[in-house]
């Protein structure tokens, strides 16, 4: 702890009724004033507002505060704001501490106002105890190379590469396939505008090829990644040929694959007239649907949303043979597939249904669905399909449709109609299965190389789905397009431009500061056992001449090395033992 006189300011937020509706905020303010080293305490209606921030800055100067605590809501969204206010007022922002008295207090104890108020006092006391041991920190500054690597040559990758190239940066665009375009090469038209995909693809290809700032490398993959933000050393592989490139940022646009049902699922692979929506797209794109089918049946959620728990009331189907239906449900096997909704399947099925009706107006097109999920503005697109006489039939999902072949070579689809409560048989010429977008198999290997987490759905995980949707947990690595989850073409283009913006800003600044929350090695205590190097998933530790060293730019401050060090030779900046133990003491003894 520093020798300067501690003058801590505590600012407690009402947050409207979110906190003040449960917690007695004036009582907590009064309590805060009694804590050691607290020189000033006040309540604010909204501390994150312009008036609240102004009060923090004003009182830092007026009261001579050298530590600041804000007791309000989640630090995830608001801590950077309060840190900036402290910095503007002349205090190192590492001398700021937050107490979350909304999520951790008022929201979880909303029916216990007295106990919630006491817990708010406890959280403020713990924050004061830690603030007493806070010390100013200096953030390391790094040089950032003005070259970027874009991994994946679909529409998202081409958009990101062009956006960065247009900003004046050198870009390496790599694609594992022998040509650019990704899934866009297989689609016929785009919903809801029905624009031909060639109108999007061909200008993008032309622009990439003509750009003097973008270098395209086809049939190329990433074999190794070293370094850190601003200074990545990437090894590219094309067959046996290797090439090393130095880049400042990486944008991952590896896309997604269309799920191919296993042979036998809905008789797929058994009969040639059972295909997927992607295959129908290709046939429509190439003009290979020549003869008008009498009826086309589309089945939704094939391989998607499997494992979801749904309730069903059999009494709601009085006209059906309930006993027979129940027997089928009990015999039903879990369908192979993925548990999530792929989001774009409904619109793609509706688009292809409209295209079939436009080409063959007399063809009967039916869509068997469990739920129709038309998000954003696509409700009008659904209505357009209804007006085109596309029929939507809700079937009982617990009993998947059964497909058989009739003696004349046609197909017959049997399903339980949820509206009529009866079994229906639909003779048809073509069955189209709507399958989800799924992560590429190579995505796991790529995630390991980049040290980017994978979500439960198997896609690359964003830093925050709402607040940082194109960032990853690794500084300098961004994700766009379907690499982070199913997206349509317009969303992929938007996310690619969104990823290119922070990547370009980072390189334009030429330098960047990283968090000071890193591990520090006491070389006098270190025995060079290498355990820290072994357990660090970020590669931030290395042993040289019998002593461990930390690469500050790679360290994420997780503390695993400090916890495992047998000699306790490693400590964490901004989360020292004294700071943590002082909070524990304040929580257990009521003393700060």
Coordinates of C-alpha atoms in Angstrom, one line a residue:
X1 CA 0.0 0.0 0.0
X2 CA 1.3 3.5 -0.8
X3 CA 2.2 5.9 2.0
X4 CA 0.0 8.7 0.8
X5 CA -3.1 9.7 2.8
X6 CA -6.0 7.7 1.6
X7 CA -9.0 9.8 0.6
X8 CA -11.7 7.6 -0.9
X9 CA -14.8 8.8 -2.6
X10 CA -17.9 6.6 -2.7
X11 CA -20.7 7.3 -5.2
X12 CA -23.8 5.2 -4.8
X13 CA -26.4 5.0 -7.6
X14 CA -30.2 4.7 -7.2
X15 CA -30.4 3.5 -10.9
X16 CA -34.0 4.6 -10.8
X17 CA -36.0 1.8 -9.2
X18 CA -33.4 -0.8 -10.2
X19 CA -31.5 -0.3 -7.0
X20 CA -33.3 2.4 -5.1
X21 CA -36.6 0.5 -5.3
X22 CA -35.1 -2.2 -3.1
X23 CA -32.0 -0.9 -1.4
X24 CA -32.2 2.0 1.1
X25 CA -29.6 4.0 -0.7
X26 CA -29.4 7.0 1.8
X27 CA -28.7 4.4 4.6
X28 CA -25.9 2.9 2.5
X29 CA -24.4 6.4 1.9
X30 CA -24.5 7.1 5.6
X31 CA -22.8 3.8 6.4
X32 CA -20.1 4.5 3.7
X33 CA -19.1 7.7 5.5
X34 CA -18.2 5.7 8.6
X35 CA -15.7 3.4 6.8
X36 CA -11.9 4.0 7.2
X37 CA -10.3 6.3 4.7
X38 CA -13.7 7.4 3.1
X39 CA -13.4 11.2 2.7
X40 CA -16.7 11.7 0.8
X41 CA -19.8 9.8 -0.1
X42 CA -23.0 10.7 -2.0
X43 CA -26.0 9.2 -3.8
X44 CA -26.8 9.8 -7.5
X45 CA -30.0 9.1 -9.3
X46 CA -28.0 7.8 -12.3
X47 CA -24.2 7.8 -11.7
X48 CA -23.6 6.9 -15.4
X49 CA -25.4 10.0 -16.6
X50 CA -23.6 13.2 -17.6
X51 CA -24.6 14.8 -14.3
X52 CA -23.3 11.8 -12.4
X53 CA -20.0 11.7 -14.2
X54 CA -19.6 15.4 -13.7
X55 CA -20.2 15.0 -10.0
X56 CA -17.4 12.4 -9.8
X57 CA -14.9 14.6 -11.6
X58 CA -15.9 17.7 -9.6
X59 CA -15.6 16.0 -6.2
X60 CA -12.2 14.4 -7.1
X61 CA -10.8 17.9 -7.5
X62 CA -12.9 19.6 -4.7
X63 CA -12.4 16.9 -2.1
X64 CA -8.9 15.9 -3.1
X65 CA -9.9 12.3 -3.7
X66 CA -7.3 9.8 -4.7
X67 CA -9.4 6.7 -4.8
X68 CA -12.9 6.3 -6.2
X69 CA -15.7 3.7 -5.7
X70 CA -18.9 3.6 -7.6
X71 CA -21.6 1.2 -6.3
X72 CA -24.1 0.7 -9.1
X73 CA -24.7 -1.9 -11.8
X74 CA -22.6 -4.3 -13.9
X75 CA -18.9 -3.3 -14.4
X76 CA -19.0 -5.1 -17.7
X77 CA -20.8 -2.2 -19.3
X78 CA -20.1 0.8 -17.1
X79 CA -16.6 0.4 -15.6
X80 CA -14.8 1.9 -18.7
X81 CA -17.1 4.9 -18.4
X82 CA -16.2 5.6 -14.8
X83 CA -12.5 4.8 -15.3
X84 CA -12.4 7.5 -18.1
X85 CA -14.0 10.0 -15.8
X86 CA -11.4 9.3 -13.1
X87 CA -8.6 9.6 -15.7
X88 CA -10.0 13.0 -17.0
X89 CA -10.0 14.3 -13.4
X90 CA -6.4 13.4 -12.9
X91 CA -6.6 10.0 -11.2
X92 CA -5.0 6.9 -12.6
X93 CA -7.9 4.8 -13.6
X94 CA -6.5 1.7 -11.8
X95 CA -7.4 3.6 -8.6
X96 CA -11.1 3.0 -9.3
X97 CA -13.2 0.2 -7.9
X98 CA -16.8 -0.9 -8.5
X99 CA -19.4 -2.6 -6.3
X100 CA -22.2 -4.3 -8.2
X101 CA -25.2 -3.6 -6.0
X102 CA -27.8 -4.1 -8.8
X103 CA -27.2 -7.6 -10.3
X104 CA -25.5 -8.9 -7.1
X105 CA -27.9 -7.3 -4.7
X106 CA -31.2 -5.5 -5.5
X107 CA -32.1 -7.7 -8.4
X108 CA -31.5 -11.0 -6.7
X109 CA -33.0 -9.9 -3.3
X110 CA -35.8 -7.8 -4.6
X111 CA -38.3 -9.2 -2.0
X112 CA -35.9 -8.7 0.9
X113 CA -35.2 -4.9 1.1
X114 CA -33.7 -5.0 4.6
X115 CA -31.3 -7.8 3.8
X116 CA -30.6 -6.3 0.4
X117 CA -29.6 -3.0 2.1
X118 CA -27.3 -4.9 4.5
X119 CA -25.7 -6.8 1.6
X120 CA -25.2 -3.5 -0.3
X121 CA -23.3 -2.2 2.8
X122 CA -21.2 -5.4 2.8
X123 CA -20.3 -4.9 -0.9
X124 CA -19.4 -1.3 -0.4
X125 CA -17.3 -2.2 2.7
X126 CA -15.4 -4.8 0.6
X127 CA -14.8 -2.3 -2.2
X128 CA -13.4 0.2 0.3
X129 CA -11.1 -2.4 1.8
X130 CA -9.7 -3.3 -1.7
X131 CA -9.4 0.3 -2.8
X132 CA -7.1 1.0 0.2
X133 CA -4.6 -1.3 -1.4
X134 CA -5.0 -0.1 -5.0
X135 CA -1.9 1.3 -6.7
X136 CA -1.5 3.2 -10.0
X137 CA -0.5 1.1 -12.9
X138 CA 1.1 1.8 -16.3
X139 CA -0.2 0.2 -19.3
X140 CA 2.4 -1.3 -21.7
X141 CA 2.4 0.3 -25.2
X142 CA 2.8 -1.8 -28.3
X143 CA 3.7 -1.1 -31.9
X144 CA 1.0 -2.2 -34.4
X145 CA 1.9 -3.3 -37.9
X146 CA -0.3 -1.9 -40.6
X147 CA -0.9 -5.2 -42.3
X148 CA -3.9 -7.5 -41.9
X149 CA -4.7 -11.1 -42.5
X150 CA -8.3 -12.1 -43.5
X151 CA -9.0 -15.8 -43.2
X152 CA -11.8 -17.0 -45.5
X153 CA -12.7 -15.8 -49.0
X154 CA -16.5 -15.8 -48.9
X155 CA -18.5 -12.6 -49.2
X156 CA -17.6 -11.7 -45.6
X157 CA -13.9 -12.2 -46.2
X158 CA -13.9 -10.3 -49.5
X159 CA -15.9 -7.4 -47.9
X160 CA -13.5 -7.2 -44.9
X161 CA -10.4 -7.3 -47.2
X162 CA -11.8 -4.6 -49.5
X163 CA -12.8 -2.4 -46.6
X164 CA -9.3 -2.6 -45.1
X165 CA -7.6 -2.2 -48.4
X166 CA -9.7 0.9 -49.1
X167 CA -8.4 2.3 -45.9
X168 CA -4.8 1.9 -47.2
X169 CA -3.7 -1.2 -45.4
X170 CA -1.9 -4.2 -46.9
X171 CA -4.2 -7.2 -46.7
X172 CA -3.6 -10.9 -47.2
X173 CA -6.8 -12.7 -48.1
X174 CA -6.5 -16.5 -47.8
X175 CA -9.0 -19.1 -48.9
X176 CA -8.7 -22.8 -48.4
X177 CA -10.7 -23.6 -51.6
X178 CA -9.3 -23.0 -55.1
X179 CA -11.7 -20.1 -55.7
X180 CA -13.2 -17.2 -53.8
X181 CA -17.0 -16.9 -53.1
X182 CA -17.8 -19.4 -50.5
X183 CA -21.5 -20.4 -50.1
X184 CA -22.5 -17.4 -52.2
X185 CA -21.4 -19.4 -55.3
X186 CA -24.1 -22.0 -54.6
X187 CA -27.1 -19.7 -54.0
X188 CA -29.5 -18.6 -56.7
X189 CA -31.1 -15.4 -55.3
X190 CA -31.2 -13.5 -52.1
X191 CA -34.2 -12.9 -49.9
X192 CA -36.2 -10.7 -49.5
X193 CA -35.2 -8.7 -52.6
X194 CA -34.8 -11.7 -54.9
X195 CA -31.6 -10.2 -56.2
X196 CA -29.4 -12.5 -58.3
X197 CA -26.3 -13.6 -56.3
X198 CA -24.1 -12.9 -59.3
X199 CA -24.9 -9.2 -58.8
X200 CA -23.2 -9.4 -55.5
X201 CA -20.5 -11.9 -56.2
X202 CA -19.0 -10.7 -59.5
X203 CA -18.4 -7.1 -58.5
X204 CA -16.8 -8.3 -55.2
X205 CA -14.5 -10.7 -57.1
X206 CA -13.5 -8.0 -59.6
X207 CA -12.8 -5.5 -56.9
X208 CA -10.6 -8.0 -54.9
X209 CA -8.6 -8.9 -58.0
X210 CA -8.0 -5.3 -59.0
X211 CA -7.0 -4.1 -55.6
X212 CA -3.3 -3.3 -55.4
X213 CA -3.5 -3.5 -51.5
X214 CA -5.0 -6.9 -51.3
X215 CA -3.1 -10.1 -52.1
X216 CA -5.3 -13.2 -52.6
X217 CA -3.8 -16.6 -51.7
X218 CA -6.0 -19.6 -52.8
X219 CA -5.9 -23.2 -51.6
X220 CA -4.1 -21.8 -48.5
X221 CA -4.6 -22.4 -44.8
X222 CA -3.1 -21.3 -41.5
X223 CA -0.7 -23.7 -40.0
X224 CA 0.7 -21.7 -37.1
X225 CA 0.1 -18.4 -35.3
X226 CA 2.6 -16.8 -32.9
X227 CA 2.9 -13.4 -31.4
X228 CA 0.3 -11.0 -30.1
X229 CA -1.9 -8.0 -31.0
X230 CA 0.0 -5.7 -33.5
X231 CA 2.7 -8.3 -34.0
X232 CA 1.3 -11.6 -35.2
X233 CA 3.6 -14.0 -37.0
X234 CA 1.5 -16.3 -39.1
X235 CA 2.6 -19.4 -41.1
X236 CA 0.5 -20.0 -44.2
X237 CA 0.5 -23.4 -45.9
X238 CA -0.3 -24.3 -49.5
X239 CA 0.3 -28.0 -49.9
X240 CA 3.9 -28.5 -48.9
X241 CA 4.8 -24.9 -49.5
X242 CA 5.1 -22.6 -46.4
X243 CA 5.0 -18.9 -46.1
X244 CA 5.5 -16.6 -43.1
X245 CA 3.7 -13.2 -42.9
X246 CA 3.8 -10.5 -40.2
X247 CA 0.5 -8.8 -39.5
X248 CA -1.0 -6.4 -37.0
X249 CA -4.5 -7.7 -37.0
X250 CA -6.4 -10.9 -38.0
X251 CA -10.0 -11.0 -39.3
X252 CA -11.6 -14.5 -39.2
X253 CA -14.3 -15.0 -41.8
X254 CA -14.1 -18.8 -42.3
X255 CA -17.8 -19.0 -42.8
X256 CA -20.0 -22.1 -42.2
X257 CA -21.0 -25.3 -43.9
X258 CA -24.5 -26.5 -44.9
X259 CA -25.4 -29.6 -42.9
X260 CA -25.7 -32.7 -45.0
X261 CA -28.2 -35.2 -43.6
X262 CA -26.8 -38.7 -43.0
X263 CA -28.0 -41.3 -45.5
X264 CA -31.4 -42.5 -44.5
X265 CA -32.6 -39.5 -42.6
X266 CA -35.9 -38.6 -44.2
X267 CA -34.8 -41.2 -46.8
X268 CA -32.1 -38.7 -47.9
X269 CA -29.6 -40.4 -50.2
X270 CA -32.1 -43.3 -50.8
X271 CA -34.1 -41.5 -53.5
X272 CA -32.7 -38.9 -56.0
X273 CA -35.7 -36.6 -55.6
X274 CA -35.0 -35.9 -51.9
X275 CA -32.6 -33.0 -51.7
X276 CA -31.6 -30.1 -49.4
X277 CA -32.4 -26.5 -49.8
X278 CA -28.8 -25.8 -50.8
X279 CA -29.0 -28.4 -53.6
X280 CA -32.3 -26.8 -54.8
X281 CA -30.6 -23.4 -54.8
X282 CA -27.9 -24.8 -57.0
X283 CA -30.4 -26.4 -59.4
X284 CA -32.3 -23.1 -59.6
X285 CA -29.1 -21.1 -60.1
X286 CA -28.0 -23.4 -63.0
X287 CA -31.5 -23.6 -64.5
X288 CA -31.7 -27.3 -64.2
X289 CA -35.3 -27.5 -63.0
X290 CA -36.9 -27.9 -66.4
X291 CA -40.1 -30.0 -65.8
X292 CA -42.9 -28.6 -63.6
X293 CA -43.4 -30.8 -60.5
X294 CA -46.9 -31.5 -59.5
X295 CA -46.1 -31.0 -55.8
X296 CA -43.0 -30.0 -53.8
X297 CA -42.9 -30.7 -50.1
X298 CA -40.4 -28.8 -47.9
X299 CA -39.6 -30.1 -44.4
X300 CA -38.1 -27.6 -41.9
X301 CA -35.6 -28.1 -39.1
X302 CA -33.9 -31.2 -40.5
X303 CA -30.9 -31.6 -38.3
X304 CA -31.6 -28.4 -36.4
X305 CA -33.2 -27.7 -33.0
X306 CA -32.8 -31.3 -32.0
X307 CA -32.9 -31.8 -28.2
X308 CA -35.2 -28.9 -27.5
X309 CA -37.8 -29.7 -24.9
X310 CA -41.4 -29.0 -26.0
X311 CA -44.7 -29.8 -24.4
X312 CA -47.6 -31.3 -26.3
X313 CA -51.1 -32.0 -25.1
X314 CA -52.5 -35.0 -26.9
X315 CA -56.0 -34.2 -25.7
X316 CA -55.8 -31.2 -28.1
X317 CA -56.1 -33.7 -31.0
X318 CA -59.5 -35.3 -30.5
X319 CA -59.9 -36.3 -34.2
X320 CA -56.6 -38.2 -34.4
X321 CA -55.9 -41.8 -33.3
X322 CA -54.4 -40.7 -30.0
X323 CA -53.2 -44.1 -29.0
X324 CA -51.4 -44.7 -32.3
X325 CA -49.9 -41.2 -32.2
X326 CA -48.6 -41.7 -28.6
X327 CA -47.1 -45.0 -29.6
X328 CA -45.2 -43.3 -32.4
X329 CA -43.9 -40.6 -30.1
X330 CA -42.7 -43.2 -27.6
X331 CA -40.9 -45.1 -30.4
X332 CA -39.4 -42.0 -31.9
X333 CA -35.6 -41.9 -31.9
X334 CA -33.6 -38.7 -31.3
X335 CA -32.8 -37.3 -34.7
X336 CA -29.2 -36.6 -35.4
X337 CA -28.3 -32.9 -35.7
X338 CA -27.6 -29.7 -34.0
X339 CA -29.5 -28.2 -31.0
X340 CA -29.7 -24.6 -32.2
X341 CA -32.0 -22.7 -34.6
X342 CA -30.0 -21.8 -37.7
X343 CA -32.1 -18.7 -38.1
X344 CA -31.9 -18.4 -41.9
X345 CA -33.6 -21.7 -42.9
X346 CA -37.2 -20.5 -42.8
X347 CA -36.5 -17.5 -45.0
X348 CA -34.4 -19.6 -47.4
X349 CA -37.2 -22.2 -47.7
X350 CA -39.8 -19.4 -48.3
X351 CA -37.5 -17.9 -50.9
X352 CA -37.1 -21.1 -52.8
X353 CA -40.8 -21.8 -52.5
X354 CA -41.6 -18.4 -54.1
X355 CA -39.1 -19.1 -56.9
X356 CA -40.7 -22.5 -57.6
X357 CA -44.1 -20.9 -57.7
X358 CA -42.9 -18.1 -60.0
X359 CA -41.3 -20.6 -62.4
X360 CA -44.2 -23.2 -62.2
X361 CA -47.4 -21.4 -61.0
X362 CA -49.5 -24.6 -61.1
X363 CA -47.0 -26.5 -58.8
X364 CA -48.4 -27.1 -55.3
X365 CA -45.7 -26.1 -52.8
X366 CA -46.1 -27.1 -49.2
X367 CA -43.9 -26.3 -46.2
X368 CA -44.1 -28.6 -43.2
X369 CA -42.9 -26.8 -40.1
X370 CA -42.7 -26.9 -36.4
X371 CA -42.3 -23.2 -36.0
X372 CA -41.9 -20.5 -38.7
X373 CA -39.2 -18.0 -37.5
X374 CA -39.1 -15.0 -39.7
X375 CA -37.1 -12.4 -37.8
X376 CA -36.4 -8.8 -38.5
X377 CA -38.5 -7.4 -41.3
X378 CA -39.1 -10.8 -43.0
X379 CA -42.7 -11.1 -41.8
X380 CA -43.7 -9.4 -45.1
X381 CA -41.7 -12.0 -47.0
X382 CA -43.7 -14.8 -45.3
X383 CA -46.9 -13.0 -46.3
X384 CA -45.7 -12.8 -49.9
X385 CA -45.3 -16.5 -49.9
X386 CA -48.9 -17.0 -48.6
X387 CA -50.2 -14.7 -51.3
X388 CA -48.3 -16.8 -53.9
X389 CA -50.4 -19.8 -52.6
X390 CA -47.5 -21.5 -50.8
X391 CA -49.1 -23.7 -48.2
X392 CA -47.8 -23.9 -44.6
X393 CA -48.7 -27.0 -42.6
X394 CA -47.7 -27.2 -38.9
X395 CA -46.8 -30.8 -38.1
X396 CA -46.3 -32.4 -34.7
X397 CA -42.5 -32.2 -34.2
X398 CA -42.4 -35.2 -31.9
X399 CA -43.4 -37.4 -34.8
X400 CA -41.2 -36.5 -37.8
X401 CA -42.7 -36.9 -41.3
X402 CA -42.3 -40.3 -42.9
X403 CA -41.4 -40.6 -46.5
X404 CA -42.1 -43.6 -48.7
X405 CA -42.0 -44.3 -52.4
X406 CA -45.1 -45.1 -54.3
X407 CA -45.3 -47.8 -57.0
X408 CA -45.3 -45.1 -59.8
X409 CA -41.9 -43.8 -58.5
X410 CA -43.3 -40.7 -56.7
X411 CA -42.8 -39.9 -53.1
X412 CA -45.4 -39.9 -50.3
X413 CA -44.9 -37.8 -47.2
X414 CA -47.0 -38.7 -44.1
X415 CA -47.2 -36.2 -41.3
X416 CA -49.5 -35.4 -38.4
X417 CA -51.2 -32.1 -39.1
X418 CA -51.3 -30.2 -35.8
X419 CA -54.3 -28.0 -36.9
X420 CA -56.6 -30.8 -38.0
X421 CA -55.3 -33.3 -35.6
X422 CA -55.2 -35.9 -38.3
X423 CA -52.6 -37.9 -40.2
X424 CA -52.1 -36.5 -43.7
X425 CA -50.5 -38.1 -46.8
X426 CA -48.9 -35.9 -49.4
X427 CA -48.0 -37.5 -52.7
X428 CA -45.2 -35.4 -54.3
X429 CA -42.5 -35.3 -56.9
X430 CA -39.8 -33.5 -54.8
X431 CA -38.9 -33.4 -51.1
X432 CA -36.7 -30.6 -50.0
X433 CA -35.0 -30.7 -46.6
X434 CA -34.2 -27.4 -44.8
X435 CA -30.9 -28.0 -43.0
X436 CA -28.9 -25.7 -40.7
X437 CA -25.6 -23.9 -41.2
X438 CA -23.0 -25.6 -39.1
X439 CA -19.4 -24.8 -38.2
X440 CA -16.6 -26.1 -40.4
X441 CA -14.6 -29.0 -39.0
X442 CA -11.4 -27.0 -39.4
X443 CA -12.8 -24.3 -37.2
X444 CA -11.7 -26.1 -34.0
X445 CA -8.1 -26.3 -35.2
X446 CA -8.2 -22.6 -36.2
X447 CA -9.7 -21.6 -32.8
X448 CA -6.8 -23.4 -31.1
X449 CA -4.2 -21.7 -33.2
X450 CA -5.8 -18.3 -32.6
X451 CA -6.6 -19.1 -28.9
X452 CA -10.2 -18.0 -29.5
X453 CA -12.9 -19.7 -27.5
X454 CA -15.6 -21.8 -29.2
X455 CA -19.3 -21.4 -28.2
X456 CA -21.5 -24.2 -27.2
X457 CA -22.9 -24.3 -30.7
X458 CA -19.4 -24.9 -32.1
X459 CA -18.8 -21.5 -33.7
X460 CA -16.1 -19.0 -32.8
X461 CA -17.2 -17.0 -29.8
X462 CA -17.5 -13.2 -29.8
X463 CA -16.2 -11.2 -26.8
X464 CA -19.8 -10.1 -26.1
X465 CA -22.8 -10.9 -28.4
X466 CA -24.3 -7.3 -28.0
X467 CA -21.5 -5.0 -26.8
X468 CA -18.5 -6.5 -28.8
X469 CA -20.1 -8.7 -31.5
X470 CA -17.0 -8.7 -33.9
X471 CA -14.3 -8.7 -31.2
X472 CA -12.9 -11.9 -29.7
X473 CA -11.2 -12.4 -26.3
X474 CA -7.8 -12.1 -28.1
X475 CA -6.9 -8.5 -28.8
X476 CA -6.3 -7.8 -32.5
X477 CA -8.3 -10.8 -33.6
X478 CA -11.8 -10.1 -35.0
X479 CA -14.6 -12.4 -36.3
X480 CA -17.2 -11.7 -39.0
X481 CA -19.7 -13.5 -41.1
X482 CA -21.0 -17.0 -40.4
X483 CA -17.8 -17.8 -38.5
X484 CA -19.5 -16.7 -35.3
X485 CA -22.9 -18.2 -36.1
X486 CA -25.5 -18.5 -38.9
X487 CA -26.0 -15.3 -40.9
X488 CA -27.5 -14.4 -44.2
X489 CA -25.5 -12.5 -46.9
X490 CA -26.6 -9.0 -45.8
X491 CA -25.7 -9.7 -42.2
X492 CA -22.3 -11.2 -43.3
X493 CA -21.5 -8.1 -45.2
X494 CA -22.5 -5.8 -42.4
X495 CA -20.5 -7.8 -39.8
X496 CA -17.4 -7.8 -42.1
X497 CA -17.5 -4.0 -42.4
X498 CA -18.0 -3.8 -38.6
X499 CA -14.9 -6.0 -38.0
X500 CA -12.8 -4.0 -40.5
X501 CA -13.6 -0.8 -38.6
X502 CA -11.8 -1.6 -35.3
X503 CA -9.1 -3.5 -37.1
X504 CA -8.4 -0.5 -39.3
X505 CA -8.5 1.9 -36.3
X506 CA -6.1 -0.3 -34.4
X507 CA -3.6 -0.2 -37.3
X508 CA -4.1 3.5 -38.1
X509 CA -3.1 4.4 -34.5
X510 CA 0.2 2.5 -35.1
X511 CA 0.4 2.0 -31.3
X512 CA -1.9 0.6 -28.6
X513 CA -2.0 0.2 -24.9
X514 CA -2.9 -3.1 -23.2
X515 CA -4.4 -3.7 -19.8
X516 CA -1.9 -3.6 -16.9
X517 CA -3.6 -6.7 -15.5
X518 CA -0.7 -9.1 -16.0
X519 CA 1.4 -11.5 -14.1
X520 CA 4.7 -10.4 -12.5
X521 CA 7.5 -12.9 -11.7
X522 CA 9.7 -12.4 -8.6
X523 CA 12.9 -13.7 -10.1
X524 CA 14.5 -14.1 -6.7
X525 CA 11.9 -16.7 -5.8
X526 CA 11.4 -18.4 -9.2
X527 CA 13.1 -21.8 -9.7
X528 CA 12.4 -22.1 -13.4
X529 CA 10.2 -25.2 -13.1
X530 CA 8.2 -24.2 -16.2
X531 CA 4.8 -25.0 -14.7
X532 CA 3.6 -21.6 -15.6
X533 CA 4.7 -22.0 -19.2
X534 CA 2.9 -25.4 -19.3
X535 CA -0.5 -24.2 -18.0
X536 CA -0.7 -20.8 -19.7
X537 CA -3.2 -21.3 -22.5
X538 CA -2.2 -17.9 -24.0
X539 CA 1.5 -18.6 -24.3
X540 CA 2.3 -15.6 -22.1
X541 CA 5.1 -17.4 -20.1
X542 CA 8.5 -18.7 -21.1
X543 CA 11.5 -19.9 -19.2
X544 CA 14.9 -18.5 -20.1
X545 CA 18.1 -19.0 -18.2
X546 CA 16.3 -20.7 -15.3
X547 CA 13.8 -17.9 -14.8
X548 CA 10.2 -17.4 -16.0
X549 CA 9.3 -14.3 -17.9
X550 CA 5.9 -12.8 -18.9
X551 CA 5.0 -11.5 -22.3
X552 CA 2.7 -8.7 -21.1
X553 CA 0.9 -8.4 -24.5
X554 CA -0.2 -12.0 -24.3
X555 CA -1.1 -12.2 -20.7
X556 CA -4.9 -12.0 -20.1
X557 CA -4.6 -11.8 -16.3
X558 CA -6.5 -15.1 -15.6
X559 CA -4.2 -15.8 -12.6
X560 CA -3.8 -19.5 -13.3
X561 CA 0.0 -19.2 -13.2
X562 CA -0.1 -17.4 -9.8
X563 CA -2.4 -20.0 -8.4
X564 CA -0.2 -22.9 -9.6
X565 CA 3.3 -21.5 -8.8
X566 CA 4.8 -23.8 -6.2
X567 CA 7.1 -21.0 -4.9
X568 CA 4.4 -18.3 -5.0
X569 CA 6.8 -16.4 -7.1
X570 CA 4.1 -15.0 -9.4
X571 CA 1.6 -12.3 -8.5
X572 CA -1.0 -10.4 -10.4
X573 CA -0.9 -6.7 -11.0
X574 CA -4.1 -4.9 -9.8
X575 CA -5.2 -8.1 -8.1
X576 CA -2.6 -8.6 -5.5
X577 CA -2.9 -10.9 -2.5
X578 CA -3.3 -8.0 -0.2
X579 CA -6.2 -6.6 -2.3
X580 CA -8.1 -9.9 -2.4
X581 CA -7.5 -10.8 1.2
X582 CA -8.6 -7.4 2.4
X583 CA -11.9 -8.0 0.7
X584 CA -12.2 -11.4 2.2
X585 CA -11.5 -10.0 5.7
X586 CA -14.1 -7.2 5.2
X587 CA -16.7 -9.8 4.1
X588 CA -16.1 -12.2 7.0
X589 CA -15.4 -9.9 9.9
X590 CA -17.3 -6.7 9.0
X591 CA -14.0 -4.7 9.1
X592 CA -12.4 -2.9 6.2

